[in-house]
Amino acid sequence: MTPESPGVPAAPEPEGREGSPRPRAPEAGPDAFAPHPEGLAGFLAALPRFTQLSAAFTKGRLPERAAQASGLHLDKPAMGVLINLRTAGRPLRVGEIAERMSVVGPHVTRHVQVLEKRGLVHRVSDPEDRRASLIDLTPAGREGVERYGASLFSWFTDVLADWPEQDRADLTRLLTRFANDVTDRIALLEEEPEG
């Protein structure tokens, strides 16, 4: 997925997830989020690589190609709704989908309406609040998002085919840790009072 892909949930995962041994609380004080000098040089050296990856994903139109290969022919936000429902593994409220995608509810509502008309999602009653409804994948929606994921997986598998097994394992472990730690750190920033 691309860095701007809506497929990555915005909410932090629970403690104890694989690859991230601990969510760290920052030290108190205004410098709690200041960069550590020993890590800054390494990060600055890697920063152009993040930019390179982002540009490659964007220029290569990988998400659009995967959506076409899935047979769904949907734009990124609509695919993001399906991916978030699949990732959650349960029906979600429109507000939950919006939060995971870091967008506003009306944006998601428009895409849900299109997906409903295409038979890819449907509404189910919320067992906790009968007045509310949840959005769930239909069998066709689940099959489509699985084909989308398989297309992406196939592409990445081809890219890494010549890598030694240990390198692939290290990449998975370190990317998981990095994503989890970044998510944790951003969640801490959002909890800090502004001022």
mmCIF file of N, CA and C in Angstrom, residues 1-4 47-64 76 155:
data_model
loop_
_atom_site.group_PDB
_atom_site.id
_atom_site.type_symbol
_atom_site.label_atom_id
_atom_site.label_comp_id
_atom_site.label_asym_id
_atom_site.label_seq_id
_atom_site.Cartn_x
_atom_site.Cartn_y
_atom_site.Cartn_z
ATOM 1 N N MET A 1 0.824 -1.176 0.000
ATOM 2 C CA MET A 1 0.000 0.000 0.000
ATOM 3 C C MET A 1 0.863 1.232 0.000
ATOM 4 N N THR A 2 0.317 2.303 -0.512
ATOM 5 C CA THR A 2 1.069 3.538 -0.531
ATOM 6 C C THR A 2 0.997 4.204 0.823
ATOM 7 N N PRO A 3 1.940 5.096 1.104
ATOM 8 C CA PRO A 3 1.889 5.804 2.383
ATOM 9 C C PRO A 3 0.601 6.591 2.555
ATOM 10 N N GLU A 4 0.035 7.111 1.446
ATOM 11 C CA GLU A 4 -1.205 7.865 1.577
ATOM 12 C C GLU A 4 -2.431 6.979 1.467
ATOM 13 N N LEU A 47 15.593 9.314 5.195
ATOM 14 C CA LEU A 47 14.460 10.117 4.741
ATOM 15 C C LEU A 47 14.309 10.149 3.217
ATOM 16 N N PRO A 48 15.401 10.321 2.462
ATOM 17 C CA PRO A 48 15.228 10.289 0.999
ATOM 18 C C PRO A 48 14.672 8.952 0.500
ATOM 19 N N ARG A 49 14.924 7.870 1.208
ATOM 20 C CA ARG A 49 14.399 6.569 0.784
ATOM 21 C C ARG A 49 12.880 6.498 0.981
ATOM 22 N N PHE A 50 12.386 7.113 2.064
ATOM 23 C CA PHE A 50 10.933 7.165 2.263
ATOM 24 C C PHE A 50 10.288 7.964 1.134
ATOM 25 N N THR A 51 10.920 9.078 0.798
ATOM 26 C CA THR A 51 10.416 9.907 -0.299
ATOM 27 C C THR A 51 10.455 9.132 -1.607
ATOM 28 N N GLN A 52 11.539 8.395 -1.840
ATOM 29 C CA GLN A 52 11.678 7.583 -3.043
ATOM 30 C C GLN A 52 10.564 6.534 -3.121
ATOM 31 N N LEU A 53 10.293 5.847 -2.009
ATOM 32 C CA LEU A 53 9.223 4.846 -1.991
ATOM 33 C C LEU A 53 7.863 5.469 -2.254
ATOM 34 N N SER A 54 7.594 6.592 -1.599
ATOM 35 C CA SER A 54 6.318 7.273 -1.785
ATOM 36 C C SER A 54 6.130 7.664 -3.244
ATOM 37 N N ALA A 55 7.171 8.236 -3.847
ATOM 38 C CA ALA A 55 7.085 8.640 -5.249
ATOM 39 C C ALA A 55 6.897 7.430 -6.157
ATOM 40 N N ALA A 56 7.599 6.332 -5.860
ATOM 41 C CA ALA A 56 7.470 5.127 -6.685
ATOM 42 C C ALA A 56 6.057 4.570 -6.617
ATOM 43 N N PHE A 57 5.480 4.530 -5.422
ATOM 44 C CA PHE A 57 4.112 4.029 -5.286
ATOM 45 C C PHE A 57 3.136 4.921 -6.033
ATOM 46 N N THR A 58 3.306 6.228 -5.875
ATOM 47 C CA THR A 58 2.389 7.178 -6.506
ATOM 48 C C THR A 58 2.527 7.132 -8.023
ATOM 49 N N LYS A 59 3.769 7.193 -8.495
ATOM 50 C CA LYS A 59 4.008 7.186 -9.937
ATOM 51 C C LYS A 59 3.594 5.857 -10.562
ATOM 52 N N GLY A 60 3.842 4.777 -9.858
ATOM 53 C CA GLY A 60 3.504 3.456 -10.373
ATOM 54 C C GLY A 60 2.027 3.119 -10.293
ATOM 55 N N ARG A 61 1.255 3.955 -9.583
ATOM 56 C CA ARG A 61 -0.189 3.764 -9.461
ATOM 57 C C ARG A 61 -0.543 2.353 -9.003
ATOM 58 N N LEU A 62 0.240 1.838 -8.067
ATOM 59 C CA LEU A 62 0.045 0.475 -7.584
ATOM 60 C C LEU A 62 -1.365 0.239 -7.024
ATOM 61 N N PRO A 63 -1.899 1.129 -6.167
ATOM 62 C CA PRO A 63 -3.262 0.875 -5.666
ATOM 63 C C PRO A 63 -4.314 0.848 -6.774
ATOM 64 N N GLU A 64 -4.179 1.750 -7.762
ATOM 65 C CA GLU A 64 -5.142 1.770 -8.860
ATOM 66 C C GLU A 64 -5.053 0.482 -9.685
ATOM 67 N N LYS A 76 -9.381 5.249 -4.670
ATOM 68 C CA LYS A 76 -8.686 4.951 -3.412
ATOM 69 C C LYS A 76 -9.589 5.080 -2.187
ATOM 70 N N TRP A 155 2.543 -8.551 -6.079
ATOM 71 C CA TRP A 155 3.507 -7.554 -6.528
ATOM 72 C C TRP A 155 4.695 -7.492 -5.572
#
